[in-house]
Amino acid sequence: MTSLVWSRPVISRSIHTNILRTLRVDGRRHPCHDGPMADVVDVNRDHRLDFAELLAAPGVEEHCELRSTFGFMAYHGGALEEMTDVIARHAAEQAGASYYGVHQPRGMRNHISSTRVRPEESERLAAYLGHVHVVVTVHGFGRRGLFASLLLGGRNRLLADHVASHLRPSLPAYDVVTELDRIPSELRGQHPLNPVNLPRGGGVQIELPPRVRGSSPLWWDWEGGLTPHTEALVAALADAAMAWSD
């Protein structure tokens, strides 16, 4: 199976932050946040910034790796929704699946809504969406009452149930939610312009709380790459991808 890999060159810069606890994965350190708003604090929701401008920003990396027609995406990756790109990319590699990600550098947290992530503004994203048949888009969130919940939105509900059937036995301590009426409306991924719904078979938007990503206080002293919960998550996602039939 061939693999076509595109990576946008990285312009490095030094950014100082006040993050005290980090998790080392793939040679990078990822912050471990300790509050209920772990994924929404210090986020610049600049609606004037379009997707092309974000991709052109210093330090932003855009990755497109074309393999099978099952895809994983993490376009809020890097410092924005920590570990989402690591999880999606590891799952794609294990499954021989395709991967698209946008990784923001440490200290940068520009949140562009999913409906503004447009293939018209990225040759790589357009090529990716034209190649895959279905996709699992990985996001991170933190919300009171849902810190042990994995939320599976997106318009392909058959795929959502399929992915959930692999996640539940692998992550028994978590509530894997597929019922849309149990998912907050803004996290359901139902808008037709959301990239998760643009491949010909649509896809699943999975929202992950900090704990399963290894970004919660539970893992402050973890030294060994991916945490056990994250390893189990990645393996389950990869298994779901390999078991899926169009």
C-alpha atoms as a PDB file:
ATOM      1  CA  MET A   1       0.000   0.000   0.000  1.00  0.00           C
ATOM      2  CA  THR A   2       1.445   3.353  -0.988  1.00  0.00           C
ATOM      3  CA  SER A   3       1.690   6.318   1.325  1.00  0.00           C
ATOM      4  CA  LEU A   4       1.731   9.897   0.097  1.00  0.00           C
ATOM      5  CA  VAL A   5       3.009  12.224   2.792  1.00  0.00           C
ATOM      6  CA  TRP A   6       2.891  16.018   2.733  1.00  0.00           C
ATOM      7  CA  SER A   7       4.209  18.165   5.554  1.00  0.00           C
ATOM      8  CA  ARG A   8       4.241  21.954   5.683  1.00  0.00           C
ATOM      9  CA  PRO A   9       7.691  23.309   6.654  1.00  0.00           C
ATOM     10  CA  VAL A  10       7.950  24.483  10.241  1.00  0.00           C
ATOM     11  CA  ILE A  11       9.185  27.945  11.172  1.00  0.00           C
ATOM     12  CA  SER A  12      10.404  27.644  14.737  1.00  0.00           C
ATOM     13  CA  ARG A  13      10.119  30.279  17.413  1.00  0.00           C
ATOM     14  CA  SER A  14      10.669  30.417  21.142  1.00  0.00           C
ATOM     15  CA  ILE A  15       7.529  30.742  23.230  1.00  0.00           C
ATOM     16  CA  HIS A  16       7.561  30.884  27.022  1.00  0.00           C
ATOM     17  CA  THR A  17       4.615  29.474  28.940  1.00  0.00           C
ATOM     18  CA  ASN A  18       3.752  28.843  32.562  1.00  0.00           C
ATOM     19  CA  ILE A  19       2.949  25.156  32.079  1.00  0.00           C
ATOM     20  CA  LEU A  20       4.466  23.175  34.957  1.00  0.00           C
ATOM     21  CA  ARG A  21       3.464  19.562  34.274  1.00  0.00           C
ATOM     22  CA  THR A  22       4.027  17.849  30.942  1.00  0.00           C
ATOM     23  CA  LEU A  23       3.796  14.418  29.365  1.00  0.00           C
ATOM     24  CA  ARG A  24       6.557  13.353  26.971  1.00  0.00           C
ATOM     25  CA  VAL A  25       5.328  11.565  23.839  1.00  0.00           C
ATOM     26  CA  ASP A  26       7.132  11.159  20.511  1.00  0.00           C
ATOM     27  CA  GLY A  27       9.936  13.422  21.676  1.00  0.00           C
ATOM     28  CA  ARG A  28       7.491  16.230  22.494  1.00  0.00           C
ATOM     29  CA  ARG A  29       6.183  17.408  25.832  1.00  0.00           C
ATOM     30  CA  HIS A  30       2.429  17.821  26.155  1.00  0.00           C
ATOM     31  CA  PRO A  31       0.862  19.907  28.952  1.00  0.00           C
ATOM     32  CA  CYS A  32      -1.189  18.215  31.669  1.00  0.00           C
ATOM     33  CA  HIS A  33      -3.898  20.654  32.731  1.00  0.00           C
ATOM     34  CA  ASP A  34      -5.563  20.498  36.103  1.00  0.00           C
ATOM     35  CA  GLY A  35      -8.847  22.377  35.852  1.00  0.00           C
ATOM     36  CA  PRO A  36     -12.361  21.639  34.623  1.00  0.00           C
ATOM     37  CA  MET A  37     -11.819  24.078  31.771  1.00  0.00           C
ATOM     38  CA  ALA A  38      -8.648  22.344  30.607  1.00  0.00           C
ATOM     39  CA  ASP A  39      -9.518  22.633  26.929  1.00  0.00           C
ATOM     40  CA  VAL A  40     -11.133  26.049  26.825  1.00  0.00           C
ATOM     41  CA  VAL A  41      -8.900  28.387  28.833  1.00  0.00           C
ATOM     42  CA  ASP A  42      -6.627  30.811  26.994  1.00  0.00           C
ATOM     43  CA  VAL A  43      -8.141  29.932  23.618  1.00  0.00           C
ATOM     44  CA  ASN A  44      -8.222  32.696  21.033  1.00  0.00           C
ATOM     45  CA  ARG A  45     -11.488  32.189  19.188  1.00  0.00           C
ATOM     46  CA  ASP A  46     -10.626  34.660  16.439  1.00  0.00           C
ATOM     47  CA  HIS A  47     -13.451  34.449  13.916  1.00  0.00           C
ATOM     48  CA  ARG A  48     -11.634  36.903  11.655  1.00  0.00           C
ATOM     49  CA  LEU A  49      -8.776  34.456  11.111  1.00  0.00           C
ATOM     50  CA  ASP A  50      -9.509  32.141   8.199  1.00  0.00           C
ATOM     51  CA  PHE A  51      -8.115  28.654   7.744  1.00  0.00           C
ATOM     52  CA  ALA A  52      -5.517  29.644   5.146  1.00  0.00           C
ATOM     53  CA  GLU A  53      -4.168  32.332   7.480  1.00  0.00           C
ATOM     54  CA  LEU A  54      -3.889  29.828  10.310  1.00  0.00           C
ATOM     55  CA  LEU A  55      -1.949  27.423   8.089  1.00  0.00           C
ATOM     56  CA  ALA A  56       0.435  30.229   7.131  1.00  0.00           C
ATOM     57  CA  ALA A  57       1.113  31.232  10.751  1.00  0.00           C
ATOM     58  CA  PRO A  58       4.654  30.681  12.088  1.00  0.00           C
ATOM     59  CA  GLY A  59       5.134  27.272  13.660  1.00  0.00           C
ATOM     60  CA  VAL A  60       1.889  25.721  12.398  1.00  0.00           C
ATOM     61  CA  GLU A  61       2.322  22.279  10.831  1.00  0.00           C
ATOM     62  CA  GLU A  62      -0.082  20.767   8.290  1.00  0.00           C
ATOM     63  CA  HIS A  63       0.228  17.034   7.647  1.00  0.00           C
ATOM     64  CA  CYS A  64      -1.426  14.828   5.030  1.00  0.00           C
ATOM     65  CA  GLU A  65      -0.589  11.127   4.853  1.00  0.00           C
ATOM     66  CA  LEU A  66      -2.599   9.153   2.301  1.00  0.00           C
ATOM     67  CA  ARG A  67      -2.879   5.408   2.859  1.00  0.00           C
ATOM     68  CA  SER A  68      -6.189   3.495   2.969  1.00  0.00           C
ATOM     69  CA  THR A  69      -9.610   5.035   2.340  1.00  0.00           C
ATOM     70  CA  PHE A  70     -10.346   5.042   6.089  1.00  0.00           C
ATOM     71  CA  GLY A  71      -9.101   8.280   7.585  1.00  0.00           C
ATOM     72  CA  PHE A  72      -8.320   9.976  10.869  1.00  0.00           C
ATOM     73  CA  MET A  73      -8.205  13.763  11.317  1.00  0.00           C
ATOM     74  CA  ALA A  74      -7.016  16.134  14.052  1.00  0.00           C
ATOM     75  CA  TYR A  75      -7.091  19.690  12.723  1.00  0.00           C
ATOM     76  CA  HIS A  76      -7.260  21.189  16.238  1.00  0.00           C
ATOM     77  CA  GLY A  77      -4.035  19.410  17.174  1.00  0.00           C
ATOM     78  CA  GLY A  78      -0.819  20.494  18.794  1.00  0.00           C
ATOM     79  CA  ALA A  79      -1.201  23.004  21.619  1.00  0.00           C
ATOM     80  CA  LEU A  80      -4.908  23.661  21.008  1.00  0.00           C
ATOM     81  CA  GLU A  81      -6.544  20.326  21.907  1.00  0.00           C
ATOM     82  CA  GLU A  82      -3.539  18.516  23.288  1.00  0.00           C
ATOM     83  CA  MET A  83      -2.771  14.948  22.249  1.00  0.00           C
ATOM     84  CA  THR A  84      -5.565  14.770  19.657  1.00  0.00           C
ATOM     85  CA  ASP A  85      -3.039  14.751  16.816  1.00  0.00           C
ATOM     86  CA  VAL A  86      -0.891  12.142  18.586  1.00  0.00           C
ATOM     87  CA  ILE A  87      -3.894   9.858  19.105  1.00  0.00           C
ATOM     88  CA  ALA A  88      -5.221  10.246  15.560  1.00  0.00           C
ATOM     89  CA  ARG A  89      -1.810   9.791  13.975  1.00  0.00           C
ATOM     90  CA  HIS A  90      -0.895   6.736  16.046  1.00  0.00           C
ATOM     91  CA  ALA A  91      -4.251   5.117  15.238  1.00  0.00           C
ATOM     92  CA  ALA A  92      -3.781   5.851  11.535  1.00  0.00           C
ATOM     93  CA  GLU A  93      -0.281   4.386  11.527  1.00  0.00           C
ATOM     94  CA  GLN A  94      -1.370   1.228  13.356  1.00  0.00           C
ATOM     95  CA  ALA A  95      -4.307   0.705  10.991  1.00  0.00           C
ATOM     96  CA  GLY A  96      -2.606   1.690   7.749  1.00  0.00           C
ATOM     97  CA  ALA A  97      -5.199   4.471   7.512  1.00  0.00           C
ATOM     98  CA  SER A  98      -4.868   7.992   6.152  1.00  0.00           C
ATOM     99  CA  TYR A  99      -4.155  10.984   8.387  1.00  0.00           C
ATOM    100  CA  TYR A 100      -4.726  14.735   8.173  1.00  0.00           C
ATOM    101  CA  GLY A 101      -3.730  17.077  10.962  1.00  0.00           C
ATOM    102  CA  VAL A 102      -3.020  20.691  11.787  1.00  0.00           C
ATOM    103  CA  HIS A 103      -0.657  21.070  14.734  1.00  0.00           C
ATOM    104  CA  GLN A 104      -0.365  24.419  16.500  1.00  0.00           C
ATOM    105  CA  PRO A 105       2.936  25.190  18.269  1.00  0.00           C
ATOM    106  CA  ARG A 106       3.327  25.493  22.003  1.00  0.00           C
ATOM    107  CA  GLY A 107       1.889  28.772  23.235  1.00  0.00           C
ATOM    108  CA  MET A 108      -0.517  29.156  20.283  1.00  0.00           C
ATOM    109  CA  ARG A 109      -4.191  28.309  20.774  1.00  0.00           C
ATOM    110  CA  ASN A 110      -6.181  29.710  17.869  1.00  0.00           C
ATOM    111  CA  HIS A 111      -9.527  27.949  17.642  1.00  0.00           C
ATOM    112  CA  ILE A 112     -11.194  28.056  14.245  1.00  0.00           C
ATOM    113  CA  SER A 113     -14.598  26.406  14.215  1.00  0.00           C
ATOM    114  CA  SER A 114     -14.891  23.205  12.209  1.00  0.00           C
ATOM    115  CA  THR A 115     -17.141  24.791   9.588  1.00  0.00           C
ATOM    116  CA  ARG A 116     -14.316  27.241   8.814  1.00  0.00           C
ATOM    117  CA  VAL A 117     -11.840  24.417   8.122  1.00  0.00           C
ATOM    118  CA  ARG A 118     -12.416  24.498   4.371  1.00  0.00           C
ATOM    119  CA  PRO A 119     -10.837  22.329   1.684  1.00  0.00           C
ATOM    120  CA  GLU A 120     -11.014  25.338  -0.649  1.00  0.00           C
ATOM    121  CA  GLU A 121      -8.260  26.895   1.478  1.00  0.00           C
ATOM    122  CA  SER A 122      -5.931  23.888   1.617  1.00  0.00           C
ATOM    123  CA  GLU A 123      -4.695  21.701  -1.234  1.00  0.00           C
ATOM    124  CA  ARG A 124      -3.702  19.041   1.281  1.00  0.00           C
ATOM    125  CA  LEU A 125      -7.099  18.929   2.962  1.00  0.00           C
ATOM    126  CA  ALA A 126      -8.853  18.806  -0.415  1.00  0.00           C
ATOM    127  CA  ALA A 127      -6.663  15.885  -1.518  1.00  0.00           C
ATOM    128  CA  TYR A 128      -7.275  14.086   1.755  1.00  0.00           C
ATOM    129  CA  LEU A 129     -11.061  14.472   1.658  1.00  0.00           C
ATOM    130  CA  GLY A 130     -11.095  13.332  -1.956  1.00  0.00           C
ATOM    131  CA  HIS A 131      -9.120  10.216  -1.060  1.00  0.00           C
ATOM    132  CA  VAL A 132     -10.855   8.873   2.055  1.00  0.00           C
ATOM    133  CA  HIS A 133     -14.320   7.310   2.064  1.00  0.00           C
ATOM    134  CA  VAL A 134     -15.002   7.727   5.799  1.00  0.00           C
ATOM    135  CA  VAL A 135     -13.217   9.578   8.572  1.00  0.00           C
ATOM    136  CA  VAL A 136     -12.897   9.736  12.346  1.00  0.00           C
ATOM    137  CA  THR A 137     -12.128  13.271  13.504  1.00  0.00           C
ATOM    138  CA  VAL A 138     -10.475  13.487  16.925  1.00  0.00           C
ATOM    139  CA  HIS A 139     -11.226  16.466  19.184  1.00  0.00           C
ATOM    140  CA  GLY A 140     -10.642  17.290  22.828  1.00  0.00           C
ATOM    141  CA  PHE A 141     -13.043  18.829  25.319  1.00  0.00           C
ATOM    142  CA  GLY A 142     -13.413  19.367  29.050  1.00  0.00           C
ATOM    143  CA  ARG A 143     -16.803  19.827  30.681  1.00  0.00           C
ATOM    144  CA  ARG A 144     -18.162  19.249  34.169  1.00  0.00           C
ATOM    145  CA  GLY A 145     -20.057  16.000  34.426  1.00  0.00           C
ATOM    146  CA  LEU A 146     -18.453  14.579  31.277  1.00  0.00           C
ATOM    147  CA  PHE A 147     -14.852  13.935  32.308  1.00  0.00           C
ATOM    148  CA  ALA A 148     -15.314  10.185  31.861  1.00  0.00           C
ATOM    149  CA  SER A 149     -17.386  10.444  28.664  1.00  0.00           C
ATOM    150  CA  LEU A 150     -16.334   9.920  25.056  1.00  0.00           C
ATOM    151  CA  LEU A 151     -18.828  11.610  22.729  1.00  0.00           C
ATOM    152  CA  LEU A 152     -19.321  10.187  19.236  1.00  0.00           C
ATOM    153  CA  GLY A 153     -21.002  12.658  16.909  1.00  0.00           C
ATOM    154  CA  GLY A 154     -20.887  13.097  13.141  1.00  0.00           C
ATOM    155  CA  ARG A 155     -23.455  12.060  10.546  1.00  0.00           C
ATOM    156  CA  ASN A 156     -22.364   8.475   9.902  1.00  0.00           C
ATOM    157  CA  ARG A 157     -24.227   6.836  12.772  1.00  0.00           C
ATOM    158  CA  LEU A 158     -23.456   3.302  11.570  1.00  0.00           C
ATOM    159  CA  LEU A 159     -19.746   4.098  11.820  1.00  0.00           C
ATOM    160  CA  ALA A 160     -20.307   5.703  15.238  1.00  0.00           C
ATOM    161  CA  ASP A 161     -21.857   2.491  16.544  1.00  0.00           C
ATOM    162  CA  HIS A 162     -19.046   0.467  14.976  1.00  0.00           C
ATOM    163  CA  VAL A 163     -16.324   2.583  16.609  1.00  0.00           C
ATOM    164  CA  ALA A 164     -18.182   2.500  19.935  1.00  0.00           C
ATOM    165  CA  SER A 165     -18.295  -1.301  19.816  1.00  0.00           C
ATOM    166  CA  HIS A 166     -14.481  -1.308  19.833  1.00  0.00           C
ATOM    167  CA  LEU A 167     -14.069   1.454  22.413  1.00  0.00           C
ATOM    168  CA  ARG A 168     -16.394   0.096  25.107  1.00  0.00           C
ATOM    169  CA  PRO A 169     -14.580  -3.179  25.892  1.00  0.00           C
ATOM    170  CA  SER A 170     -11.195  -1.447  25.692  1.00  0.00           C
ATOM    171  CA  LEU A 171     -12.141   1.473  27.964  1.00  0.00           C
ATOM    172  CA  PRO A 172     -14.634   0.070  30.505  1.00  0.00           C
ATOM    173  CA  ALA A 173     -14.127   2.993  32.909  1.00  0.00           C
ATOM    174  CA  TYR A 174     -15.559   5.438  30.351  1.00  0.00           C
ATOM    175  CA  ASP A 175     -19.057   6.155  29.098  1.00  0.00           C
ATOM    176  CA  VAL A 176     -18.971   5.913  25.304  1.00  0.00           C
ATOM    177  CA  VAL A 177     -21.916   8.024  24.150  1.00  0.00           C
ATOM    178  CA  THR A 178     -23.479   7.540  20.714  1.00  0.00           C
ATOM    179  CA  GLU A 179     -26.976   8.908  21.408  1.00  0.00           C
ATOM    180  CA  LEU A 180     -27.012  12.371  19.856  1.00  0.00           C
ATOM    181  CA  ASP A 181     -29.552  13.696  22.359  1.00  0.00           C
ATOM    182  CA  ARG A 182     -27.011  12.996  25.137  1.00  0.00           C
ATOM    183  CA  ILE A 183     -24.287  15.007  23.398  1.00  0.00           C
ATOM    184  CA  PRO A 184     -24.228  18.827  23.779  1.00  0.00           C
ATOM    185  CA  SER A 185     -25.505  20.325  20.540  1.00  0.00           C
ATOM    186  CA  GLU A 186     -22.258  22.158  19.758  1.00  0.00           C
ATOM    187  CA  LEU A 187     -20.297  18.890  20.023  1.00  0.00           C
ATOM    188  CA  ARG A 188     -22.504  16.726  17.797  1.00  0.00           C
ATOM    189  CA  GLY A 189     -20.714  17.433  14.493  1.00  0.00           C
ATOM    190  CA  GLN A 190     -23.909  17.550  12.453  1.00  0.00           C
ATOM    191  CA  HIS A 191     -23.282  20.614  10.270  1.00  0.00           C
ATOM    192  CA  PRO A 192     -22.949  19.611   6.591  1.00  0.00           C
ATOM    193  CA  LEU A 193     -19.838  21.808   6.192  1.00  0.00           C
ATOM    194  CA  ASN A 194     -18.034  20.187   9.105  1.00  0.00           C
ATOM    195  CA  PRO A 195     -15.057  18.323   7.540  1.00  0.00           C
ATOM    196  CA  VAL A 196     -16.149  15.121   9.289  1.00  0.00           C
ATOM    197  CA  ASN A 197     -19.182  15.049   6.995  1.00  0.00           C
ATOM    198  CA  LEU A 198     -17.404  15.905   3.725  1.00  0.00           C
ATOM    199  CA  PRO A 199     -16.016  12.489   2.633  1.00  0.00           C
ATOM    200  CA  ARG A 200     -18.433  10.507   0.484  1.00  0.00           C
ATOM    201  CA  GLY A 201     -19.352   8.249   3.437  1.00  0.00           C
ATOM    202  CA  GLY A 202     -19.234  10.972   6.082  1.00  0.00           C
ATOM    203  CA  GLY A 203     -17.696  10.200   9.412  1.00  0.00           C
ATOM    204  CA  VAL A 204     -17.578  10.304  13.199  1.00  0.00           C
ATOM    205  CA  GLN A 205     -16.529  13.216  15.384  1.00  0.00           C
ATOM    206  CA  ILE A 206     -15.117  11.873  18.637  1.00  0.00           C
ATOM    207  CA  GLU A 207     -14.747  14.263  21.584  1.00  0.00           C
ATOM    208  CA  LEU A 208     -12.211  13.082  24.162  1.00  0.00           C
ATOM    209  CA  PRO A 209     -11.950  14.321  27.767  1.00  0.00           C
ATOM    210  CA  PRO A 210      -8.501  15.106  29.236  1.00  0.00           C
ATOM    211  CA  ARG A 211      -8.159  11.859  31.200  1.00  0.00           C
ATOM    212  CA  VAL A 212      -8.241   9.497  28.232  1.00  0.00           C
ATOM    213  CA  ARG A 213      -5.761  11.744  26.403  1.00  0.00           C
ATOM    214  CA  GLY A 214      -3.311  11.632  29.301  1.00  0.00           C
ATOM    215  CA  SER A 215      -3.837  15.346  30.008  1.00  0.00           C
ATOM    216  CA  SER A 216      -5.471  15.213  33.453  1.00  0.00           C
ATOM    217  CA  PRO A 217      -4.022  15.290  37.003  1.00  0.00           C
ATOM    218  CA  LEU A 218      -4.307  11.501  37.056  1.00  0.00           C
ATOM    219  CA  TRP A 219      -1.189  11.360  34.864  1.00  0.00           C
ATOM    220  CA  TRP A 220       0.979  14.122  36.358  1.00  0.00           C
ATOM    221  CA  ASP A 221       3.790  11.729  37.268  1.00  0.00           C
ATOM    222  CA  TRP A 222       3.491   9.432  34.245  1.00  0.00           C
ATOM    223  CA  GLU A 223       6.861   8.843  32.568  1.00  0.00           C
ATOM    224  CA  GLY A 224       6.633   6.439  29.678  1.00  0.00           C
ATOM    225  CA  GLY A 225       5.043   7.820  26.533  1.00  0.00           C
ATOM    226  CA  LEU A 226       1.337   7.252  26.032  1.00  0.00           C
ATOM    227  CA  THR A 227      -0.626   6.486  29.187  1.00  0.00           C
ATOM    228  CA  PRO A 228      -2.396   3.105  29.487  1.00  0.00           C
ATOM    229  CA  HIS A 229      -5.787   4.708  28.792  1.00  0.00           C
ATOM    230  CA  THR A 230      -4.443   6.465  25.702  1.00  0.00           C
ATOM    231  CA  GLU A 231      -2.742   3.300  24.465  1.00  0.00           C
ATOM    232  CA  ALA A 232      -6.031   1.418  24.815  1.00  0.00           C
ATOM    233  CA  LEU A 233      -7.866   4.207  22.985  1.00  0.00           C
ATOM    234  CA  VAL A 234      -5.414   4.216  20.086  1.00  0.00           C
ATOM    235  CA  ALA A 235      -5.532   0.428  19.752  1.00  0.00           C
ATOM    236  CA  ALA A 236      -9.341   0.402  19.780  1.00  0.00           C
ATOM    237  CA  LEU A 237      -9.537   3.126  17.128  1.00  0.00           C
ATOM    238  CA  ALA A 238      -7.040   1.270  14.946  1.00  0.00           C
ATOM    239  CA  ASP A 239      -8.965  -1.984  15.355  1.00  0.00           C
ATOM    240  CA  ALA A 240     -12.196  -0.207  14.405  1.00  0.00           C
ATOM    241  CA  ALA A 241     -10.569   1.188  11.268  1.00  0.00           C
ATOM    242  CA  MET A 242      -9.187  -2.195  10.190  1.00  0.00           C
ATOM    243  CA  ALA A 243     -12.508  -3.955  10.841  1.00  0.00           C
ATOM    244  CA  TRP A 244     -14.598  -1.428   8.901  1.00  0.00           C
ATOM    245  CA  SER A 245     -15.931  -2.379   5.488  1.00  0.00           C
ATOM    246  CA  ASP A 246     -17.295   0.305   3.143  1.00  0.00           C
END
